[in-house]
JSON list of C-alpha atoms in Angstrom, two decimals:
[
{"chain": "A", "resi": 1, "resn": "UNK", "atom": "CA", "xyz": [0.00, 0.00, 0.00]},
{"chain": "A", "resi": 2, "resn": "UNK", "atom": "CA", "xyz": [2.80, 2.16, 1.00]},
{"chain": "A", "resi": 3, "resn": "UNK", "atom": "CA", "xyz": [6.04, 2.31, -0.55]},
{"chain": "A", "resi": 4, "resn": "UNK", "atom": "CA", "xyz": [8.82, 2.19, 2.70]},
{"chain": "A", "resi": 5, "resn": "UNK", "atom": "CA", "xyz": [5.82, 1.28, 5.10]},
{"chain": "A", "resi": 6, "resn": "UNK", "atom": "CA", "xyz": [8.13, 1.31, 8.17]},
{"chain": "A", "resi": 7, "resn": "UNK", "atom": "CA", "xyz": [9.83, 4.59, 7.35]},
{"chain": "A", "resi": 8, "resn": "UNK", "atom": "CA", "xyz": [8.68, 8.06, 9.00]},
{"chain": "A", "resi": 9, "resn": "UNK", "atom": "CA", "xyz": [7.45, 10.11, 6.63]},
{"chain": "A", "resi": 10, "resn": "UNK", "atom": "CA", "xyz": [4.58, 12.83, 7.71]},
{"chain": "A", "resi": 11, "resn": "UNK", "atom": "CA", "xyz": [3.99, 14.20, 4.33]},
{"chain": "A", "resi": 12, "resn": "UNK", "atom": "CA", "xyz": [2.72, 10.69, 3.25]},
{"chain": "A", "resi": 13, "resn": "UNK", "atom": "CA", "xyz": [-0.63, 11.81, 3.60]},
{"chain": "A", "resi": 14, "resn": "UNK", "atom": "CA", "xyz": [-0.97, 15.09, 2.19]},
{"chain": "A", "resi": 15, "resn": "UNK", "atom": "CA", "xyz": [-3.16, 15.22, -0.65]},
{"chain": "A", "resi": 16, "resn": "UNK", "atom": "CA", "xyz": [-1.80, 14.50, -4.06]},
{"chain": "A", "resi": 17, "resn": "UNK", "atom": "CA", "xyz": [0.80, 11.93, -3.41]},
{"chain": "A", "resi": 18, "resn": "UNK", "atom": "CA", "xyz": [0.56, 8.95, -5.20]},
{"chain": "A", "resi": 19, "resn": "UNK", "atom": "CA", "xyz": [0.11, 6.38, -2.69]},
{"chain": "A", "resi": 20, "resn": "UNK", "atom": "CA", "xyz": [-2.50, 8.29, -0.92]},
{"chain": "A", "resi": 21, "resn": "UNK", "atom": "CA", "xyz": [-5.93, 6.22, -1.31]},
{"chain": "A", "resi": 22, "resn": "UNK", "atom": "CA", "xyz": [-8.91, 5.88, 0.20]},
{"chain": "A", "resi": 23, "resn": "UNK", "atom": "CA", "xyz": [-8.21, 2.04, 0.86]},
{"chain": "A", "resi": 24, "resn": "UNK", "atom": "CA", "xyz": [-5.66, 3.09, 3.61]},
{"chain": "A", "resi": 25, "resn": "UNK", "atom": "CA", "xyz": [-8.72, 3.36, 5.83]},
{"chain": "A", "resi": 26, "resn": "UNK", "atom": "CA", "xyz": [-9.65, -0.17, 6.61]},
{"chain": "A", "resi": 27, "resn": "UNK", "atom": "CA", "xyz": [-10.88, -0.20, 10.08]},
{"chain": "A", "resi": 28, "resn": "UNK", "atom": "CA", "xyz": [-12.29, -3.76, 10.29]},
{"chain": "A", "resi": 29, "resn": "UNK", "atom": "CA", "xyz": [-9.54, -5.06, 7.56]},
{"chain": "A", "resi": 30, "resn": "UNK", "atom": "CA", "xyz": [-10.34, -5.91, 4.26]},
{"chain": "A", "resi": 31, "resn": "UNK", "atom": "CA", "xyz": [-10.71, -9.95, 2.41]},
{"chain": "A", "resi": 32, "resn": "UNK", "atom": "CA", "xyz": [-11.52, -12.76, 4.59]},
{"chain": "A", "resi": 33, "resn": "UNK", "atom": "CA", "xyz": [-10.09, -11.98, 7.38]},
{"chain": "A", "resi": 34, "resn": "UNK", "atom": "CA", "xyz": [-11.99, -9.31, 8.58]},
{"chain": "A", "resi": 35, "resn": "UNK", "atom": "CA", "xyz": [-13.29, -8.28, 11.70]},
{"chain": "A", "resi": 36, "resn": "UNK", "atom": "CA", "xyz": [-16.32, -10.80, 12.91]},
{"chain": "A", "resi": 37, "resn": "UNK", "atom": "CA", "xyz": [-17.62, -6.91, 14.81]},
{"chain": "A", "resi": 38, "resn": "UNK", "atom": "CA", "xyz": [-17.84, -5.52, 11.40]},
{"chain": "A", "resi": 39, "resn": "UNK", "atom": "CA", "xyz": [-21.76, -6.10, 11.04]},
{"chain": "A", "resi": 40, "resn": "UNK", "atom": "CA", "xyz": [-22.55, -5.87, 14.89]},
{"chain": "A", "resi": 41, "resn": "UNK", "atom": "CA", "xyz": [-20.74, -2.26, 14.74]},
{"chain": "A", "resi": 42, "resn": "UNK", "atom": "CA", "xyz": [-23.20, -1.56, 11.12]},
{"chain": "A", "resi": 43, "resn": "UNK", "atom": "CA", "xyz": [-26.07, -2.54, 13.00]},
{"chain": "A", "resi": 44, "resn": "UNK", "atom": "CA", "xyz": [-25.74, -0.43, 16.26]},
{"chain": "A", "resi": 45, "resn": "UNK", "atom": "CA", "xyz": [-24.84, 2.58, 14.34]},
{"chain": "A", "resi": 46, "resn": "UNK", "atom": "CA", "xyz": [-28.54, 2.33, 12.74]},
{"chain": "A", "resi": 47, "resn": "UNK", "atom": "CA", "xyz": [-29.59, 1.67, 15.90]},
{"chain": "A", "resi": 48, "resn": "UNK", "atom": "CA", "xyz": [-28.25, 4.90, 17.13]},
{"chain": "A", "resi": 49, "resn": "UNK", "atom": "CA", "xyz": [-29.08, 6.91, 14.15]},
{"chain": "A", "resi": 50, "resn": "UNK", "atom": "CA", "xyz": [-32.97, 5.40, 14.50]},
{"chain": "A", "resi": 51, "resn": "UNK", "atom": "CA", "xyz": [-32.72, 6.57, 18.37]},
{"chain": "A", "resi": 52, "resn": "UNK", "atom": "CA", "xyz": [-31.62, 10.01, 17.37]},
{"chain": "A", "resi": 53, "resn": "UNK", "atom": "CA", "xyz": [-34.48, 10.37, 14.84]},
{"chain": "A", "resi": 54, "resn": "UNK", "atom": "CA", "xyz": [-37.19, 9.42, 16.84]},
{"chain": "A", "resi": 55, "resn": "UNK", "atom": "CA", "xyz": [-35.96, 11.36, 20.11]},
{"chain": "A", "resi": 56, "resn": "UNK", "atom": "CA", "xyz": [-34.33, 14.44, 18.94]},
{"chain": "A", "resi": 57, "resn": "UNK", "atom": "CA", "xyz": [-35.51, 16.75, 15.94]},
{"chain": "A", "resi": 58, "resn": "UNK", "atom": "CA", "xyz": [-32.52, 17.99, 13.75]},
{"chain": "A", "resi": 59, "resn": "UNK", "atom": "CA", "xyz": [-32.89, 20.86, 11.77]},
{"chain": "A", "resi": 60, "resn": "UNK", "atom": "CA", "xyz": [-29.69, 22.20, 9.93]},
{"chain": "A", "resi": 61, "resn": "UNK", "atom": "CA", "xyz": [-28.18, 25.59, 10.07]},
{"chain": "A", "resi": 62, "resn": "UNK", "atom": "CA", "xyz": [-28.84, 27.05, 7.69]},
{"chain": "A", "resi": 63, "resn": "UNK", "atom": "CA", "xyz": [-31.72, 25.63, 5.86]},
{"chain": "A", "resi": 64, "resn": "UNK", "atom": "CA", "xyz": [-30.33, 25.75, 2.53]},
{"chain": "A", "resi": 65, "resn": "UNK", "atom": "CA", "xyz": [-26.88, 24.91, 3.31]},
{"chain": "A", "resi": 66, "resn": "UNK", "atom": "CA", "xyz": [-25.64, 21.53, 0.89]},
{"chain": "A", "resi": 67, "resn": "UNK", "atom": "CA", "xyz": [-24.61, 18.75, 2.66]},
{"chain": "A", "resi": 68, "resn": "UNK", "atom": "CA", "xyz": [-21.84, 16.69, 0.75]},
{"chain": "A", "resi": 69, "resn": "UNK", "atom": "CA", "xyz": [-22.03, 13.07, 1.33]},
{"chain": "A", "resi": 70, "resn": "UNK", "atom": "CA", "xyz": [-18.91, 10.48, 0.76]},
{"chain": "A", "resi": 71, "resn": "UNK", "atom": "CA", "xyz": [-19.65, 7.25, 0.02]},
{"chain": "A", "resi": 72, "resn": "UNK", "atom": "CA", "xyz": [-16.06, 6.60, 1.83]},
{"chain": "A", "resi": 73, "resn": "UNK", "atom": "CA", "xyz": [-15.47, 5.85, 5.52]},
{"chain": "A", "resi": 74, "resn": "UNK", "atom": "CA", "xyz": [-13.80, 9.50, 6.76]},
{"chain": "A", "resi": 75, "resn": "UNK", "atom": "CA", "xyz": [-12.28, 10.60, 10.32]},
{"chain": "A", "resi": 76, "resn": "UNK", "atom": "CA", "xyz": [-13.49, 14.13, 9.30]},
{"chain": "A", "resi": 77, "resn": "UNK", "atom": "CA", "xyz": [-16.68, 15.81, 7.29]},
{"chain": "A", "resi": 78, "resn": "UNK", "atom": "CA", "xyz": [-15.96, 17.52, 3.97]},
{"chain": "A", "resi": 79, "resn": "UNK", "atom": "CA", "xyz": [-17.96, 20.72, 4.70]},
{"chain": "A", "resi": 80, "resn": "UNK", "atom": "CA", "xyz": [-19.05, 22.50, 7.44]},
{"chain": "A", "resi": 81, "resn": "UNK", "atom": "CA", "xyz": [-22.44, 21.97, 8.70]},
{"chain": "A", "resi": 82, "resn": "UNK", "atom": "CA", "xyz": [-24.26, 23.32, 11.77]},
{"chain": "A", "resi": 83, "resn": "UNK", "atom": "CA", "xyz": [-27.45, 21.87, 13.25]},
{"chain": "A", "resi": 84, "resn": "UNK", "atom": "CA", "xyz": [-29.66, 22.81, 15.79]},
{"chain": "A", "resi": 85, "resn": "UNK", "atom": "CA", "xyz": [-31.00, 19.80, 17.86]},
{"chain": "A", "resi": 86, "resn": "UNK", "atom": "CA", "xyz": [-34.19, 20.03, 19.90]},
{"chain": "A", "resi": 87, "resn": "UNK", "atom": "CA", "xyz": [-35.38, 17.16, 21.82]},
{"chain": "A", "resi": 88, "resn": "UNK", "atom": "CA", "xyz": [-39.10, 16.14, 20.57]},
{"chain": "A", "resi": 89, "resn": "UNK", "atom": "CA", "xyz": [-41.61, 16.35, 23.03]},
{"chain": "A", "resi": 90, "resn": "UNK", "atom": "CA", "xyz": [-43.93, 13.66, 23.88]},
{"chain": "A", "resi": 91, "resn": "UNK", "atom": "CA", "xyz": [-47.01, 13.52, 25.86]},
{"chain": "A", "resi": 92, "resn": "UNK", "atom": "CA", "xyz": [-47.49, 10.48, 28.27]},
{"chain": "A", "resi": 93, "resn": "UNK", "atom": "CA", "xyz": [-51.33, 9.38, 28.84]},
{"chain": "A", "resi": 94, "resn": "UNK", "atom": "CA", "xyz": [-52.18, 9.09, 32.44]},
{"chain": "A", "resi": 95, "resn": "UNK", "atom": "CA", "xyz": [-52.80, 5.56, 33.70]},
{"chain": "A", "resi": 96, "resn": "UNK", "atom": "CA", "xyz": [-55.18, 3.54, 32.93]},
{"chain": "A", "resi": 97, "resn": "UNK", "atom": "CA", "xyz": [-55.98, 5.60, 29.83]},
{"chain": "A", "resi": 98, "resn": "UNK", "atom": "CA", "xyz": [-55.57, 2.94, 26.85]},
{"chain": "A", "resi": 99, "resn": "UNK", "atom": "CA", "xyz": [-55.23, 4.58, 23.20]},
{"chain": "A", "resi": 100, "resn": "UNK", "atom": "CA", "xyz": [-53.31, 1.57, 22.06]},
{"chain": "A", "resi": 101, "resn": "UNK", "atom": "CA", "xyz": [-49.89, 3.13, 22.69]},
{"chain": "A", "resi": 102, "resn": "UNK", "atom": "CA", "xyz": [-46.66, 1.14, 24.07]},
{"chain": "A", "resi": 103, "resn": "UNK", "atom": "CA", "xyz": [-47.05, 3.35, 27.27]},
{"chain": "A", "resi": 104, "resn": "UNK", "atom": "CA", "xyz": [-50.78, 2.37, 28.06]},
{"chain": "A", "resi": 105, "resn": "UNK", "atom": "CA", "xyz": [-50.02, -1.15, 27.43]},
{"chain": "A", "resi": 106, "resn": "UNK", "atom": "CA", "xyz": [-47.63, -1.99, 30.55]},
{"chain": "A", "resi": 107, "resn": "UNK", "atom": "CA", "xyz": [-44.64, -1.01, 28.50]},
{"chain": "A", "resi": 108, "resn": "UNK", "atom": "CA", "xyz": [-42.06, -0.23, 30.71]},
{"chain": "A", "resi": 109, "resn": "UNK", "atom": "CA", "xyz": [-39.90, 2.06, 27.86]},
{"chain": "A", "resi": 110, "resn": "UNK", "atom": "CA", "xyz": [-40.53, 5.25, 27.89]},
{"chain": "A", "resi": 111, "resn": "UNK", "atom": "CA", "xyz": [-41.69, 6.56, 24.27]}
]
């Protein structure tokens, strides 16, 4: 992947040198030997993304601002993007009031 592999050099990653690829980036490893936590990891982080949506309300800052989405893993985003995050507010029926809800039937989540 890298020419030298075991030799410091810092400018290695600075955009436009030749070895510099998006495959470098393999946190679970690539093939058949990778990570068995791969699809656990997938699967929480939908989890947590489904969480966030049905919690929290996100609006972005500004409302016309573009979001640019990479199809590639990153440690950073490509543009800057403020959002303002509200949690959602929910209304709990009072016992023994049953509209068919999770809460009214004994569950003991709170939604």
């Amino acid at each position: 992947m890298f020419p030298e592999p075991h030799k410091f050099d810092i400018d290695r990653y600075l955009p436009g040198r030749e070895e510099h690829r998006s495959i470098g980036y393999a946190p679970f490893g690539l093939g058949t030997h990778t990570c068995l936590g791969n699809r656990w990891v997938e699967l929480q982080m939908a989890v947590d993304l489904m969480m966030i949506a049905h919690y929290f309300d996100l609006e972005v800052q500004p409302a016309n601002a573009k979001l640019r989405i990479s199809p590639f893993p990153s440690l950073s985003i490509s543009n800057k993007v403020k959002f303002h995050i509200s949690r959602k507010r929910r209304e709990i029926p009072p016992p023994g009031e049953s509209n068919g809800s999770a809460a009214a039937m004994g569950c003991p989540v709170l939604h």
